[in-house]
Amino acid sequence: MVTITISGADKSGSLARISTFLVRKGYRLGAQQVAEAGPEAQLMKISLEVSQVDKAKLAAEIKGINPDFRLIGVEGIQSGAPALREIAERFPDIAPLVRAYAESFFTPETRDQELFQAGEKIGAFNYEKEWSLGSPLKMPVALRRTLVPALEKLAKMEATDTSIAFPDSPFWGGDGQVNCCEFLTGFMQGFLDAGPLTSNTRVQKTGCRTKGGPLCTYAVSYDL
């Protein structure tokens, strides 16, 4: 099963139009969903009962229906993107898997959103699996005693009570690779949200080597 995501559905009937086209092309369809992506835009998610798709060909065919339609993501184990369960189980050796997951999304905006959400799930899973036993900790003690040790398994890092920096993150987009820094943002947010006494914490990316910064940096804010 492969799930494709299409943008540009700003009129009623777009999903039916695309579904009809796909059926005529010989695809067997599974679940279909329309989700809001903004005040005037929608995203369509359609599951195809196939083991793999030719992304470039399908993207051209979708655009041929209407120039506003764009294929922005192809998800599924057989499409080359690893499942989130596989990423969670392979922690901490996950950088190549995260990058493969990111490459299944065509646009930076969609890729960053999906990476953040994936990071949230992996972070929450890691907290529950490795750090949920014992007495819950408040910030900033929780950051020093749980989040920092978890992140140190992923990459060399520097941390204070309100900031985290990665001198050489394996998730940044160096050497022409896809930038996956939002996965780390999501990981930290999901990890802290899973803690009973740290769910009021907010994590925000403040600097990125891909955009010319010396480090990949994140701000951590919370109420005491």
CSV table of C-alpha atoms in Angstrom, one decimal:
chain,number,residue,atom,x,y,z
A,1,MET,CA,0.0,0.0,0.0
A,2,VAL,CA,1.3,3.4,-1.0
A,3,THR,CA,-0.3,6.7,0.1
A,4,ILE,CA,0.1,9.8,-2.1
A,5,THR,CA,-0.5,13.4,-1.0
A,6,ILE,CA,-1.8,15.9,-3.6
A,7,SER,CA,-2.1,19.7,-3.1
A,8,GLY,CA,-4.2,22.2,-4.9
A,9,ALA,CA,-7.6,20.9,-4.1
A,10,ASP,CA,-9.3,24.3,-3.7
A,11,LYS,CA,-12.7,23.4,-5.3
A,12,SER,CA,-15.3,20.8,-4.4
A,13,GLY,CA,-15.1,17.7,-6.6
A,14,SER,CA,-11.3,17.7,-6.8
A,15,LEU,CA,-11.0,14.4,-4.9
A,16,ALA,CA,-13.6,12.7,-7.1
A,17,ARG,CA,-11.9,14.0,-10.2
A,18,ILE,CA,-8.5,12.7,-9.2
A,19,SER,CA,-9.9,9.4,-8.0
A,20,THR,CA,-11.7,8.8,-11.2
A,21,PHE,CA,-8.5,9.5,-13.2
A,22,LEU,CA,-6.5,7.1,-11.0
A,23,VAL,CA,-9.1,4.3,-11.5
A,24,ARG,CA,-9.0,4.8,-15.2
A,25,LYS,CA,-5.2,4.5,-15.1
A,26,GLY,CA,-5.6,1.1,-13.5
A,27,TYR,CA,-5.0,1.9,-9.9
A,28,ARG,CA,-7.0,0.2,-7.1
A,29,LEU,CA,-7.8,2.8,-4.5
A,30,GLY,CA,-8.0,2.4,-0.7
A,31,ALA,CA,-8.7,5.1,1.8
A,32,GLN,CA,-9.2,8.7,0.6
A,33,GLN,CA,-9.1,11.8,2.7
A,34,VAL,CA,-9.3,15.6,2.2
A,35,ALA,CA,-7.5,17.7,4.9
A,36,GLU,CA,-7.4,21.4,5.4
A,37,ALA,CA,-4.0,22.9,4.6
A,38,GLY,CA,-4.9,26.6,4.9
A,39,PRO,CA,-7.8,29.0,4.5
A,40,GLU,CA,-8.1,28.4,0.8
A,41,ALA,CA,-6.3,25.1,0.2
A,42,GLN,CA,-6.7,21.4,0.8
A,43,LEU,CA,-4.6,18.4,0.7
A,44,MET,CA,-5.8,15.1,-0.6
A,45,LYS,CA,-4.4,11.8,0.7
A,46,ILE,CA,-5.2,8.7,-1.4
A,47,SER,CA,-4.1,5.1,-0.7
A,48,LEU,CA,-3.1,3.0,-3.8
A,49,GLU,CA,-3.1,-0.7,-3.6
A,50,VAL,CA,0.3,-1.1,-5.2
A,51,SER,CA,3.8,-2.0,-4.0
A,52,GLN,CA,5.5,1.0,-5.7
A,53,VAL,CA,4.9,3.9,-8.0
A,54,ASP,CA,6.9,5.9,-10.5
A,55,LYS,CA,6.9,9.3,-8.7
A,56,ALA,CA,8.0,11.4,-11.7
A,57,LYS,CA,5.5,9.9,-14.0
A,58,LEU,CA,2.6,10.1,-11.6
A,59,ALA,CA,3.5,13.7,-10.7
A,60,ALA,CA,3.3,14.6,-14.4
A,61,GLU,CA,0.0,12.8,-14.8
A,62,ILE,CA,-1.5,14.5,-11.8
A,63,LYS,CA,-0.4,17.9,-13.0
A,64,GLY,CA,-1.9,17.1,-16.4
A,65,ILE,CA,-5.4,16.9,-14.8
A,66,ASN,CA,-5.1,20.4,-13.6
A,67,PRO,CA,-2.0,22.7,-13.4
A,68,ASP,CA,-2.9,23.5,-9.8
A,69,PHE,CA,-2.6,19.9,-8.7
A,70,ARG,CA,0.8,18.8,-7.4
A,71,LEU,CA,2.0,15.5,-6.1
A,72,ILE,CA,3.9,16.5,-2.9
A,73,GLY,CA,4.4,13.2,-1.1
A,74,VAL,CA,4.6,9.4,-1.6
A,75,GLU,CA,4.6,7.4,1.6
A,76,GLY,CA,4.8,3.7,2.2
A,77,ILE,CA,7.4,1.1,3.0
A,78,GLN,CA,7.6,-0.1,-0.6
A,79,SER,CA,7.9,3.4,-1.9
A,80,GLY,CA,11.4,3.6,-0.3
A,81,ALA,CA,10.3,5.5,2.8
A,82,PRO,CA,10.8,3.6,6.1
A,83,ALA,CA,7.9,3.2,8.5
A,84,LEU,CA,7.9,5.2,11.7
A,85,ARG,CA,7.9,2.0,13.7
A,86,GLU,CA,11.1,1.0,12.0
A,87,ILE,CA,12.7,4.3,12.8
A,88,ALA,CA,11.6,4.1,16.5
A,89,GLU,CA,13.0,0.5,16.8
A,90,ARG,CA,16.3,1.5,15.3
A,91,PHE,CA,17.0,4.4,17.6
A,92,PRO,CA,19.6,5.9,17.9
A,93,ASP,CA,21.0,4.8,14.5
A,94,ILE,CA,18.2,6.6,12.7
A,95,ALA,CA,19.7,9.4,10.7
A,96,PRO,CA,19.8,7.5,7.3
A,97,LEU,CA,16.2,6.3,7.9
A,98,VAL,CA,15.0,9.8,8.7
A,99,ARG,CA,16.6,11.1,5.6
A,100,ALA,CA,15.0,8.4,3.5
A,101,TYR,CA,11.7,9.3,5.1
A,102,ALA,CA,12.2,13.0,4.3
A,103,GLU,CA,13.0,12.2,0.6
A,104,SER,CA,9.5,10.7,0.1
A,105,PHE,CA,8.1,14.3,0.3
A,106,PHE,CA,8.5,16.6,-2.6
A,107,THR,CA,8.1,20.1,-1.2
A,108,PRO,CA,10.1,21.7,1.7
A,109,GLU,CA,6.9,22.9,3.5
A,110,THR,CA,5.3,19.5,3.5
A,111,ARG,CA,8.6,17.8,4.3
A,112,ASP,CA,9.2,20.0,7.3
A,113,GLN,CA,5.7,19.4,8.7
A,114,GLU,CA,5.9,15.7,8.2
A,115,LEU,CA,9.4,15.5,9.8
A,116,PHE,CA,8.2,17.5,12.8
A,117,GLN,CA,5.2,15.2,13.3
A,118,ALA,CA,7.4,12.1,12.9
A,119,GLY,CA,9.9,13.5,15.3
A,120,GLU,CA,7.1,14.1,17.9
A,121,LYS,CA,6.0,10.4,17.7
A,122,ILE,CA,9.6,9.1,17.9
A,123,GLY,CA,10.4,11.4,20.8
A,124,ALA,CA,7.3,10.4,22.8
A,125,PHE,CA,8.0,6.7,22.1
A,126,ASN,CA,11.6,7.1,23.3
A,127,TYR,CA,10.5,8.8,26.5
A,128,GLU,CA,7.9,6.2,27.3
A,129,LYS,CA,10.4,3.3,26.5
A,130,GLU,CA,13.5,4.6,28.2
A,131,TRP,CA,12.7,7.4,30.6
A,132,SER,CA,9.1,7.1,32.0
A,133,LEU,CA,10.1,5.0,35.0
A,134,GLY,CA,10.8,6.7,38.3
A,135,SER,CA,9.7,10.1,39.7
A,136,PRO,CA,8.7,12.7,37.0
A,137,LEU,CA,11.1,15.6,36.7
A,138,LYS,CA,10.4,19.3,36.2
A,139,MET,CA,12.3,21.6,33.9
A,140,PRO,CA,15.1,22.3,33.7
A,141,VAL,CA,16.2,19.2,35.6
A,142,ALA,CA,14.3,17.0,33.1
A,143,LEU,CA,16.2,18.6,30.3
A,144,ARG,CA,19.6,17.9,31.8
A,145,ARG,CA,18.8,14.4,33.1
A,146,THR,CA,16.6,12.9,30.4
A,147,LEU,CA,16.4,14.9,27.1
A,148,VAL,CA,20.2,15.7,26.9
A,149,PRO,CA,21.2,12.0,27.4
A,150,ALA,CA,18.7,11.0,24.8
A,151,LEU,CA,20.0,13.5,22.3
A,152,GLU,CA,23.6,12.6,23.0
A,153,LYS,CA,22.9,9.2,21.5
A,154,LEU,CA,22.0,10.9,18.2
A,155,ALA,CA,24.8,13.5,17.9
A,156,LYS,CA,27.4,15.6,19.7
A,157,MET,CA,25.6,18.5,21.3
A,158,GLU,CA,25.8,21.5,23.7
A,159,ALA,CA,23.1,22.5,26.1
A,160,THR,CA,22.1,25.0,28.7
A,161,ASP,CA,18.8,25.2,30.6
A,162,THR,CA,17.2,27.1,27.7
A,163,SER,CA,19.0,26.1,24.6
A,164,ILE,CA,20.4,23.2,22.6
A,165,ALA,CA,23.0,23.3,19.9
A,166,PHE,CA,24.4,20.7,17.5
A,167,PRO,CA,27.8,21.5,16.1
A,168,ASP,CA,27.6,18.8,13.5
A,169,SER,CA,24.0,17.4,13.4
A,170,PRO,CA,23.6,14.3,11.2
A,171,PHE,CA,20.2,15.7,10.2
A,172,TRP,CA,21.2,19.0,8.6
A,173,GLY,CA,21.2,19.3,4.8
A,174,GLY,CA,24.9,19.4,4.1
A,175,ASP,CA,26.5,18.2,0.8
A,176,GLY,CA,23.3,18.8,-1.1
A,177,GLN,CA,21.3,16.4,1.1
A,178,VAL,CA,17.7,16.9,2.3
A,179,ASN,CA,17.6,19.0,5.4
A,180,CYS,CA,15.9,17.1,8.3
A,181,CYS,CA,16.4,19.5,11.2
A,182,GLU,CA,12.7,19.7,11.9
A,183,PHE,CA,12.8,16.1,12.9
A,184,LEU,CA,14.9,17.1,15.9
A,185,THR,CA,12.5,19.9,16.7
A,186,GLY,CA,9.7,17.4,16.8
A,187,PHE,CA,11.7,14.8,18.7
A,188,MET,CA,12.4,17.2,21.5
A,189,GLN,CA,8.9,18.5,21.6
A,190,GLY,CA,7.4,15.1,21.6
A,191,PHE,CA,9.8,13.8,24.2
A,192,LEU,CA,9.0,16.7,26.6
A,193,ASP,CA,5.3,16.6,25.9
A,194,ALA,CA,5.3,12.9,27.0
A,195,GLY,CA,6.7,13.9,30.5
A,196,PRO,CA,4.0,14.5,33.1
A,197,LEU,CA,5.7,17.6,34.4
A,198,THR,CA,7.2,19.0,31.1
A,199,SER,CA,4.2,19.2,28.8
A,200,ASN,CA,4.3,23.1,29.1
A,201,THR,CA,7.6,23.2,27.4
A,202,ARG,CA,8.0,24.7,23.9
A,203,VAL,CA,10.9,23.9,21.5
A,204,GLN,CA,11.7,26.2,18.5
A,205,LYS,CA,14.5,26.0,16.0
A,206,THR,CA,16.5,29.3,16.1
A,207,GLY,CA,19.4,28.6,13.8
A,208,CYS,CA,20.4,26.2,11.0
A,209,ARG,CA,23.7,25.4,9.2
A,210,THR,CA,21.7,24.9,6.0
A,211,LYS,CA,20.7,28.6,6.1
A,212,GLY,CA,24.3,29.8,6.9
A,213,GLY,CA,24.3,29.5,10.7
A,214,PRO,CA,27.4,28.1,12.4
A,215,LEU,CA,25.3,25.6,14.4
A,216,CYS,CA,21.9,24.0,14.4
A,217,THR,CA,20.3,25.7,17.4
A,218,TYR,CA,17.1,25.3,19.3
A,219,ALA,CA,15.4,27.4,22.0
A,220,VAL,CA,13.6,25.7,24.9
A,221,SER,CA,11.1,27.8,26.9
A,222,TYR,CA,8.9,26.8,29.8
A,223,ASP,CA,7.0,28.1,32.8
A,224,LEU,CA,8.4,27.3,36.2
